[in-house]
Tab-separated table of C-alpha atoms in Angstrom:
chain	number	residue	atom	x	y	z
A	1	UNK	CA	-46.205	-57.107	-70.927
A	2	UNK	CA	-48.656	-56.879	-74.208
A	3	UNK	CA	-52.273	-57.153	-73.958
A	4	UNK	CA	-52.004	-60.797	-75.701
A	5	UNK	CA	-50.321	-61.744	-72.557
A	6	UNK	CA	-53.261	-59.873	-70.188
A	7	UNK	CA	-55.837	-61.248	-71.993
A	8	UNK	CA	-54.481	-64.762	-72.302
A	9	UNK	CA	-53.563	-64.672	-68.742
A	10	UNK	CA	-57.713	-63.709	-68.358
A	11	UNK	CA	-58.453	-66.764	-70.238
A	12	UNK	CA	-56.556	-68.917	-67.957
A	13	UNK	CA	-58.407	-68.044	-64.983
A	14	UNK	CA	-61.593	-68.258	-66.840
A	15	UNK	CA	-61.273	-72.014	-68.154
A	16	UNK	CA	-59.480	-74.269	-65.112
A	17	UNK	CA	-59.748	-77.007	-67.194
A	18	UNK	CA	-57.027	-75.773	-69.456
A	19	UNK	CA	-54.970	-73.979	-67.188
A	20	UNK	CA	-51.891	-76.285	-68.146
A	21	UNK	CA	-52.128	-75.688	-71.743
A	22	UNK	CA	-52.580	-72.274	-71.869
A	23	UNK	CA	-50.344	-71.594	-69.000
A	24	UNK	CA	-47.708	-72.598	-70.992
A	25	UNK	CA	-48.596	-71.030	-74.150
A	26	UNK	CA	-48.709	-67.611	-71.912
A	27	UNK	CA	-44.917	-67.885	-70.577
A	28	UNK	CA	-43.740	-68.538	-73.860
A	29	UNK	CA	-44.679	-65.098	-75.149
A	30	UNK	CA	-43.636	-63.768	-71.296
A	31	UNK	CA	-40.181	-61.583	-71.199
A	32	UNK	CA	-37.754	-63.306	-68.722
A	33	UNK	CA	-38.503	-61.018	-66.001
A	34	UNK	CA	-42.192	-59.890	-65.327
A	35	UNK	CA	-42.999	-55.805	-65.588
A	36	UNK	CA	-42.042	-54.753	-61.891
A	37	UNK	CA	-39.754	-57.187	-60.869
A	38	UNK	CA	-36.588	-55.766	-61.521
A	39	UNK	CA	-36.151	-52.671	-58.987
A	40	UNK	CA	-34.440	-50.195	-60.699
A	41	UNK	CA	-34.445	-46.836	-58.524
A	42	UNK	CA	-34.435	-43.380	-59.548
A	43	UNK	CA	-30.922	-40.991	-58.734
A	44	UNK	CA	-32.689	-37.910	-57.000
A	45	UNK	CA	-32.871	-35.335	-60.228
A	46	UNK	CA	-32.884	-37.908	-62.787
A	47	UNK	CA	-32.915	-36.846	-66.188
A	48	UNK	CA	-36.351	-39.537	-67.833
A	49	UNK	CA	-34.456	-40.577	-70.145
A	50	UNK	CA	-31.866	-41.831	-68.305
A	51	UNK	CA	-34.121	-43.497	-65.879
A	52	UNK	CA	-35.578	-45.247	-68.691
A	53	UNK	CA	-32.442	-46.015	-70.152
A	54	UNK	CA	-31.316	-47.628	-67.214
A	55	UNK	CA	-34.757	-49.351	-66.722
A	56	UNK	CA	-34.604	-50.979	-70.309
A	57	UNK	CA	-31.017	-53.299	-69.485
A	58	UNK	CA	-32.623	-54.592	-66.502
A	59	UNK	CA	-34.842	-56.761	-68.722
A	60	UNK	CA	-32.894	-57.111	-71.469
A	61	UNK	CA	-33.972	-54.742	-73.325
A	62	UNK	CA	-33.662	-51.555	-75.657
A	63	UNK	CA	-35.818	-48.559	-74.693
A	64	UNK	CA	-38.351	-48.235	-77.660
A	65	UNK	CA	-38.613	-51.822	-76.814
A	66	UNK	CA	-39.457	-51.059	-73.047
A	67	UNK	CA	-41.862	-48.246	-73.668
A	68	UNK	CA	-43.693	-50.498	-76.122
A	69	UNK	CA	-44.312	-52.708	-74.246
A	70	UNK	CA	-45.315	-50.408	-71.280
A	71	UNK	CA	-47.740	-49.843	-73.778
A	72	UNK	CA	-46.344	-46.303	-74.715
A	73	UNK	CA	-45.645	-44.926	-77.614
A	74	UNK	CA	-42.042	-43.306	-78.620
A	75	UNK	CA	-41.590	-40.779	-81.686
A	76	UNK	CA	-38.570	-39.141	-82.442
A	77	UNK	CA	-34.864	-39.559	-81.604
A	78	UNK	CA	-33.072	-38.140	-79.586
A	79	UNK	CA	-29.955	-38.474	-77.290
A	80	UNK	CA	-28.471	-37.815	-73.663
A	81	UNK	CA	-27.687	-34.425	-72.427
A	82	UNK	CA	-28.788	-32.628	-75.192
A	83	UNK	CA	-31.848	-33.964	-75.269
A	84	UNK	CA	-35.031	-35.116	-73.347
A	85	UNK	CA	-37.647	-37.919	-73.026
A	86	UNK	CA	-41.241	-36.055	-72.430
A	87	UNK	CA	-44.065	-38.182	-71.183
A	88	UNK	CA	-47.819	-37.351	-71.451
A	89	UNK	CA	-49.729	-37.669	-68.231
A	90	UNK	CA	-51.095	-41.226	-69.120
A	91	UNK	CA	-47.697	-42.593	-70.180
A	92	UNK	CA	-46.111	-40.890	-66.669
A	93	UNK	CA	-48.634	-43.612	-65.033
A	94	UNK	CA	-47.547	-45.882	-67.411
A	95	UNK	CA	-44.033	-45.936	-65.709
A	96	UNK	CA	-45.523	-45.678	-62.440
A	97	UNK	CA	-47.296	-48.725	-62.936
A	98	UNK	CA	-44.146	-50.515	-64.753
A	99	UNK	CA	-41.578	-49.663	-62.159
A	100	UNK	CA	-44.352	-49.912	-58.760
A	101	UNK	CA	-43.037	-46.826	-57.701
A	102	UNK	CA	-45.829	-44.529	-57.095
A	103	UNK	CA	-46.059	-41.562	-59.554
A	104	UNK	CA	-45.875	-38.982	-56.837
A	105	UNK	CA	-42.234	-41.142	-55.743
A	106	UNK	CA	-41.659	-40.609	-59.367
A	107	UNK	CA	-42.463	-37.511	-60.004
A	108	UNK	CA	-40.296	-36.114	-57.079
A	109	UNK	CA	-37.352	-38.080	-58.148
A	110	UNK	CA	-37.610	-37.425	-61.856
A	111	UNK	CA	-37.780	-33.761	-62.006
A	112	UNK	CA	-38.457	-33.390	-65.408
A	113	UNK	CA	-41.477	-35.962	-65.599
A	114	UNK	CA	-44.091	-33.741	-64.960
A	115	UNK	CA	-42.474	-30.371	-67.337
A	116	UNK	CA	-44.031	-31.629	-70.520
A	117	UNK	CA	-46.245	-30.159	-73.058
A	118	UNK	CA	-48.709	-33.598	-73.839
A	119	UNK	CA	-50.867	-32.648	-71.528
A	120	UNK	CA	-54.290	-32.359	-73.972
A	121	UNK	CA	-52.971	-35.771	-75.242
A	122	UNK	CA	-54.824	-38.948	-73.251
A	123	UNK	CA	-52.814	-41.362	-75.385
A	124	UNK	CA	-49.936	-42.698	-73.522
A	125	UNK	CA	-47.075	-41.192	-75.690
A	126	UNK	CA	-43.120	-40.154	-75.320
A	127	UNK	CA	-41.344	-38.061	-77.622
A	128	UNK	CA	-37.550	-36.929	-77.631
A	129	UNK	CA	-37.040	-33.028	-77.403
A	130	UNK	CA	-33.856	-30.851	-77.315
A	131	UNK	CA	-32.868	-29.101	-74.631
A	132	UNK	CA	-31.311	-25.375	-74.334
A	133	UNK	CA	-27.754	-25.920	-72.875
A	134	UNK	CA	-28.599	-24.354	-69.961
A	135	UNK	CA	-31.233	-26.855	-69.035
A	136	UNK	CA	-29.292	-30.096	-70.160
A	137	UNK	CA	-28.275	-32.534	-67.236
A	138	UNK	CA	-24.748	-33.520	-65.932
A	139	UNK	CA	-23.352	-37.295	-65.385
A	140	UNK	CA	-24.304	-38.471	-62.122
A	141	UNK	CA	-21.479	-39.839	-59.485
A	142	UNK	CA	-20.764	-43.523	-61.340
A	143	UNK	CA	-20.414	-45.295	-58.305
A	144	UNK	CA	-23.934	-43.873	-56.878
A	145	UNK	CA	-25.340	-44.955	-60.026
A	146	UNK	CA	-23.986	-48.377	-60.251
A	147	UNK	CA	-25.648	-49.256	-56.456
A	148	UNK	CA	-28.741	-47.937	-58.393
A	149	UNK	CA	-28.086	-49.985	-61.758
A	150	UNK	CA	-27.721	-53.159	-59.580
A	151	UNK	CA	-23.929	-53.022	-61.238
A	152	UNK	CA	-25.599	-53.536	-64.695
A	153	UNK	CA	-24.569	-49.118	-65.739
A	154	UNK	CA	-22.307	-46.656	-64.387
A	155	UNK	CA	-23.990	-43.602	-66.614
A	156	UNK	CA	-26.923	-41.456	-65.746
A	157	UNK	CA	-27.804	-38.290	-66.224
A	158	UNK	CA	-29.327	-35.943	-63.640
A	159	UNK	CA	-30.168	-32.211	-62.891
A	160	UNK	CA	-28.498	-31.317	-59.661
A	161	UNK	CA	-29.185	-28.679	-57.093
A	162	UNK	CA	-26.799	-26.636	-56.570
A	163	UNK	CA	-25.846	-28.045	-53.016
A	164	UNK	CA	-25.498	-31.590	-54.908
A	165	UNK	CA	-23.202	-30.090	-57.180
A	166	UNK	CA	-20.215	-32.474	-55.749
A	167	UNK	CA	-20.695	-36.451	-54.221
A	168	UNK	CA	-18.871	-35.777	-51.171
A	169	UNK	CA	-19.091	-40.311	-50.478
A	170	UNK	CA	-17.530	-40.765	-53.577
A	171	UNK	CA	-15.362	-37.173	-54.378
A	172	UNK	CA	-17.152	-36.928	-58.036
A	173	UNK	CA	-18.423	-34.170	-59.993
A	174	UNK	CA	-20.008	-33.400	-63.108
A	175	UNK	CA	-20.327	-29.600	-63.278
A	176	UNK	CA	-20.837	-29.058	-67.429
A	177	UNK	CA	-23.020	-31.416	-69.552
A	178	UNK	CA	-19.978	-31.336	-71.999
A	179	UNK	CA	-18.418	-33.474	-69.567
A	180	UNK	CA	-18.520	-37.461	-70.676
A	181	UNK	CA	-16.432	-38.423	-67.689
A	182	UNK	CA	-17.071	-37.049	-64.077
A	183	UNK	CA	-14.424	-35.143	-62.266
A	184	UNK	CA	-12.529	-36.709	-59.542
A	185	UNK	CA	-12.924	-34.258	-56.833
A	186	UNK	CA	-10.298	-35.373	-54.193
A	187	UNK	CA	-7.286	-33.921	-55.032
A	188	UNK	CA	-9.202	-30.835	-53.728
A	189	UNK	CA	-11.002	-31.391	-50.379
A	190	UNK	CA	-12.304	-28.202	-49.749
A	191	UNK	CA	-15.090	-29.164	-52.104
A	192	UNK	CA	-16.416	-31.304	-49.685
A	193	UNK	CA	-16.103	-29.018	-46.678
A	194	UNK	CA	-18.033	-26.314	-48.908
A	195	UNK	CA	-20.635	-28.725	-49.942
A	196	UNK	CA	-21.679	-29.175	-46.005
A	197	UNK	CA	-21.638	-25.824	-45.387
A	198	UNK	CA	-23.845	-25.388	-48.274
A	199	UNK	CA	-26.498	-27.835	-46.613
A	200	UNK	CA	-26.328	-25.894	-43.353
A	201	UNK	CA	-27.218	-22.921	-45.633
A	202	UNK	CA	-30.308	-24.499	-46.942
A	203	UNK	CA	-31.647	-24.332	-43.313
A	204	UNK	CA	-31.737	-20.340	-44.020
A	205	UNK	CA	-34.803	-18.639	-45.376
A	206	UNK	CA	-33.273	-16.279	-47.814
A	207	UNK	CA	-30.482	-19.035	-48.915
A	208	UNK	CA	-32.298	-19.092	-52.183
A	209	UNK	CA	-31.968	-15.397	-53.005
A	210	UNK	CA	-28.438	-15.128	-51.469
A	211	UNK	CA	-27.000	-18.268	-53.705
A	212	UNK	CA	-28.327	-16.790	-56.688
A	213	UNK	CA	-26.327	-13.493	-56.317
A	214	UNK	CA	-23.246	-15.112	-54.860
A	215	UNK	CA	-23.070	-17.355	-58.225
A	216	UNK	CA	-23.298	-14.483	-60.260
A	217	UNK	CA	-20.914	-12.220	-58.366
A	218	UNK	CA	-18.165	-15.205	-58.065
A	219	UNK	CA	-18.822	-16.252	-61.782
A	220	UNK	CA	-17.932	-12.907	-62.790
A	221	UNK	CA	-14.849	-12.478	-60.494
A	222	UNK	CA	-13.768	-15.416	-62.438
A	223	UNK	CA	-14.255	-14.738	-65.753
A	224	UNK	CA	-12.551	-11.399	-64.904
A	225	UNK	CA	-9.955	-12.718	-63.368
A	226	UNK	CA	-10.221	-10.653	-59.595
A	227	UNK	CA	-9.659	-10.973	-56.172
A	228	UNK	CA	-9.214	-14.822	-55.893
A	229	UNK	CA	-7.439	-15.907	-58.930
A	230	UNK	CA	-4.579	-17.180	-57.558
A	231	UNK	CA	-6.361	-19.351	-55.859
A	232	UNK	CA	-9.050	-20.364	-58.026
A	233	UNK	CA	-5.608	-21.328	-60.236
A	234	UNK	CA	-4.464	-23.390	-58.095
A	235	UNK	CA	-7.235	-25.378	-57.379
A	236	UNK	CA	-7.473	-25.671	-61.243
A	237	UNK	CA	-4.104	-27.268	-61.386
A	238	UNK	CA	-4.898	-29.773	-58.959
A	239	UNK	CA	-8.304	-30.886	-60.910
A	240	UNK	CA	-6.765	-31.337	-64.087
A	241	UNK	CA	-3.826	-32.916	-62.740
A	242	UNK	CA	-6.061	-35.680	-61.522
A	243	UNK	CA	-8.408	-35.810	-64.314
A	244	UNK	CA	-6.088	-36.327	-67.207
A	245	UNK	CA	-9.394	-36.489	-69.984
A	246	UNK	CA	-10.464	-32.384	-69.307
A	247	UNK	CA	-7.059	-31.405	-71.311
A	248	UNK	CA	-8.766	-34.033	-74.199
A	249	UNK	CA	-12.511	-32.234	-74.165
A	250	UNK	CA	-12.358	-30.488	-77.056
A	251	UNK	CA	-15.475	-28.441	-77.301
A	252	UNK	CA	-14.843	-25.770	-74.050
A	253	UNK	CA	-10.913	-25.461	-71.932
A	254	UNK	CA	-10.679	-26.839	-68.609
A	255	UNK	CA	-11.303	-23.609	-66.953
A	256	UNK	CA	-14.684	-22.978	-68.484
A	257	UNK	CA	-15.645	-27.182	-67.592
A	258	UNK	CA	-14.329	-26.761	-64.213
A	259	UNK	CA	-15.677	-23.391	-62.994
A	260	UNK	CA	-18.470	-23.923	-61.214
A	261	UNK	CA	-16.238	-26.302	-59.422
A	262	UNK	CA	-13.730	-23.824	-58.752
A	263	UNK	CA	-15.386	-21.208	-57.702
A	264	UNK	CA	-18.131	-23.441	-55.151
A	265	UNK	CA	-16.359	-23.051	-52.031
A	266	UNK	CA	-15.893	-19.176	-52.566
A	267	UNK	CA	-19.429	-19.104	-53.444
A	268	UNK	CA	-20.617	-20.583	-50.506
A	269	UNK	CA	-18.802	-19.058	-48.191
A	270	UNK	CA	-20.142	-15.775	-50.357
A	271	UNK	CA	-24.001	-16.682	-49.905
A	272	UNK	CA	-23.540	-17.209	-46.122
A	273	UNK	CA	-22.606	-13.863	-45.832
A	274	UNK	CA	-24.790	-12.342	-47.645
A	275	UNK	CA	-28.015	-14.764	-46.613
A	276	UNK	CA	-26.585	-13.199	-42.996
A	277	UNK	CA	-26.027	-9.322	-43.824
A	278	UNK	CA	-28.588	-7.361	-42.306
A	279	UNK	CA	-26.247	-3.756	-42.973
A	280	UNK	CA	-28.177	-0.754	-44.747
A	281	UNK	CA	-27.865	-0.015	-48.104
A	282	UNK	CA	-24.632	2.749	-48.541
A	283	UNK	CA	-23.796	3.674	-44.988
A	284	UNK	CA	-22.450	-0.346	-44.447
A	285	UNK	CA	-21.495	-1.598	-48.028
A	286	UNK	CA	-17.312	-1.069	-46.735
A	287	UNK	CA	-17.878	-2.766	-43.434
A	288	UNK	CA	-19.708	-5.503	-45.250
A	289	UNK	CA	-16.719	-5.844	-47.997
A	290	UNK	CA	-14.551	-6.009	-45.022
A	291	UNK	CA	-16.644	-8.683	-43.390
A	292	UNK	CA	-16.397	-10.993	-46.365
A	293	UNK	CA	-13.139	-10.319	-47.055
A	294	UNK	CA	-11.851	-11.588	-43.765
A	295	UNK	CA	-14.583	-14.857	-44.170
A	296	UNK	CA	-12.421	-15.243	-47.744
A	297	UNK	CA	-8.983	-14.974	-45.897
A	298	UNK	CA	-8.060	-11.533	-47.652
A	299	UNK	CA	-6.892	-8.617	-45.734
A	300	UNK	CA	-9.375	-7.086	-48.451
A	301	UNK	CA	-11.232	-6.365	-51.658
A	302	UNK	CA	-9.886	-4.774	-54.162
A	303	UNK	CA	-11.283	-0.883	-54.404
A	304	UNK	CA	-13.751	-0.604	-57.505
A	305	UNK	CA	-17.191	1.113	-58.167
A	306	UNK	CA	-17.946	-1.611	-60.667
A	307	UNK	CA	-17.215	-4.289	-58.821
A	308	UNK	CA	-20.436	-6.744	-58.733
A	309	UNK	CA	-20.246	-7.616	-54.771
A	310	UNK	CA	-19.697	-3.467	-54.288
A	311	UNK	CA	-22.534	-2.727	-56.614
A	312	UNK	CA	-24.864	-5.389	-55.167
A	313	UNK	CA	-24.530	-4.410	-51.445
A	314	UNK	CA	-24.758	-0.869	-52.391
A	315	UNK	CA	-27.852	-1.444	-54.026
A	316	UNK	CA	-29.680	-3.781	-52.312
A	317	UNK	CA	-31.021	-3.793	-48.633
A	318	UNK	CA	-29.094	-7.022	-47.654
């Protein structure tokens, strides 16, 4: 809504007399659907830009168009995953204002709506900015975001934790921002399993710490191809033989788009143990690699000083 409209609409209330006249003249220069009225709600992680993207079709209309006339004003271009809308502090209650979802509602949803660098500016502005590939977001489960979308979009674009990594309602996946297409995820069910036992995790207070190492230790078993490679194989096979379009993504191979995938079951199971390991440093490291090697269903680990999982229990209290 403009501030013609506001002040015309001030008029109105001012001067009864002419309240049909004006009235009229007011809803002519009205957009079909009033600021607010349309309830578009925010995926949890939502990249801004794709809330605002998805915002904009709701009342028929393009984003610059939207953010105008929010009253906020858009330099730059820019586009989805690899790069971000940034709003200053004014235009952030701008949107909260637009959408009547309260900025801290926002805020918590929109994880990125609050990292900007506007923050000396009190001019409600936006302005596109590229992201590091490491910090660009992932498609969001289509189904999840077409309940959202009121069935008007199926794409959005969101940063997930790591324990959202899969939809386990809807077996999707996005795990690499080079992905245009999600992965179907039910050809391998274990993903689901491992995704639950990655929200009982959560409940633990070094789950954090121990997810963080895990990752790193399983990445690197992968990339090196040890311990679990038949296995991670396998369940490779059966994600790209039910999602024909990662064989047609030419800018990484399946097994680099898929791996966090692959690996997320091993890598829960992996931060369990080690959120739960209270063995010494040295005297305990063998028990421990015994420990997880029966929780991975391997008689055992393969024997080797540089292994990550060998170096980080022999090096760390856990």
């Amino acid at each position: 809504m403009s501030r013609t409209d506001v002040t015309a609409r001030t008029a109105v209330t001012a001067a009864p007399a002419q309240r049909a006249v004006l009235t009229t003249e007011v809803w002519l220069r009205i957009p079909s659907a009033a600021p607010g009225v349309l309830r578009v709600r925010p995926l949890t992680g939502e990249a801004t830009a794709s809330y605002v993207q998805r915002l904009a079709p709701a009342y028929r209309l393009t984003l610059p168009q939207l953010l105008d006339g929010a009253g906020i004003t858009l330099t730059g271009h820019g586009t989805l995953p690899t790069a971000e809308l940034h709003l200053s502090p004014a235009a952030c209650h701008h949107l909260a204002a637009l959408t009547r979802i309260p900025l801290p509602h926002l805020t918590r949803a929109l994880p990125r709506l609050a990292l900007n660098d506007d923050a000396h500016h009190t001019s409600a502005a936006a302005h596109w900015k590229r992201l590091e590939a490491a910090q660009q977001p992932v498609r969001a489960c289509t189904l999840c975001t077409r309940h959202r979308s009121q069935n008007a979009t199926d794409t959005a674009w969101v940063h997930p934790a790591p324990h959202r990594l899969v939809c386990p309602r809807h077996h999707q996946a996005a795990p690499d921002p080079r992905l245009t297409s999600t992965v179907r995820t039910w050809s391998v069910p274990e993903l689901v399993a491992a995704h639950h036992a990655h929200r009982r995790l959560l409940r633990h207070p070094r789950a954090a710490t121990a997810w963080t190492a895990a990752r790193a230790i399983t990445t690197r078993w992968y990339d090196h191809q040890q311990h679990l490679t038949h296995r991670w194989h396998n369940r490779l096979t059966r994600l790209c033989a039910a999602n024909a379009h990662l064989a047609t993504t030419g800018s990484a191979s399946p097994a680099l788009l898929t791996r966090d995938l692959v690996i997320y079951p091993e890598t829960v199971t992996l931060a369990r143990a080690l959120a739960t390991h209270t063995g010494r440093p040295h005297r305990d490291t063998g028990k421990a690699l015994n420990l997880i090697a029966h929780r991975f269903g391997l008689p055992r680990l393969a024997s080797n000083a540089n292994d990550p999982l060998r170096v980080f229990l022999t090096h760390t209290g856990h």
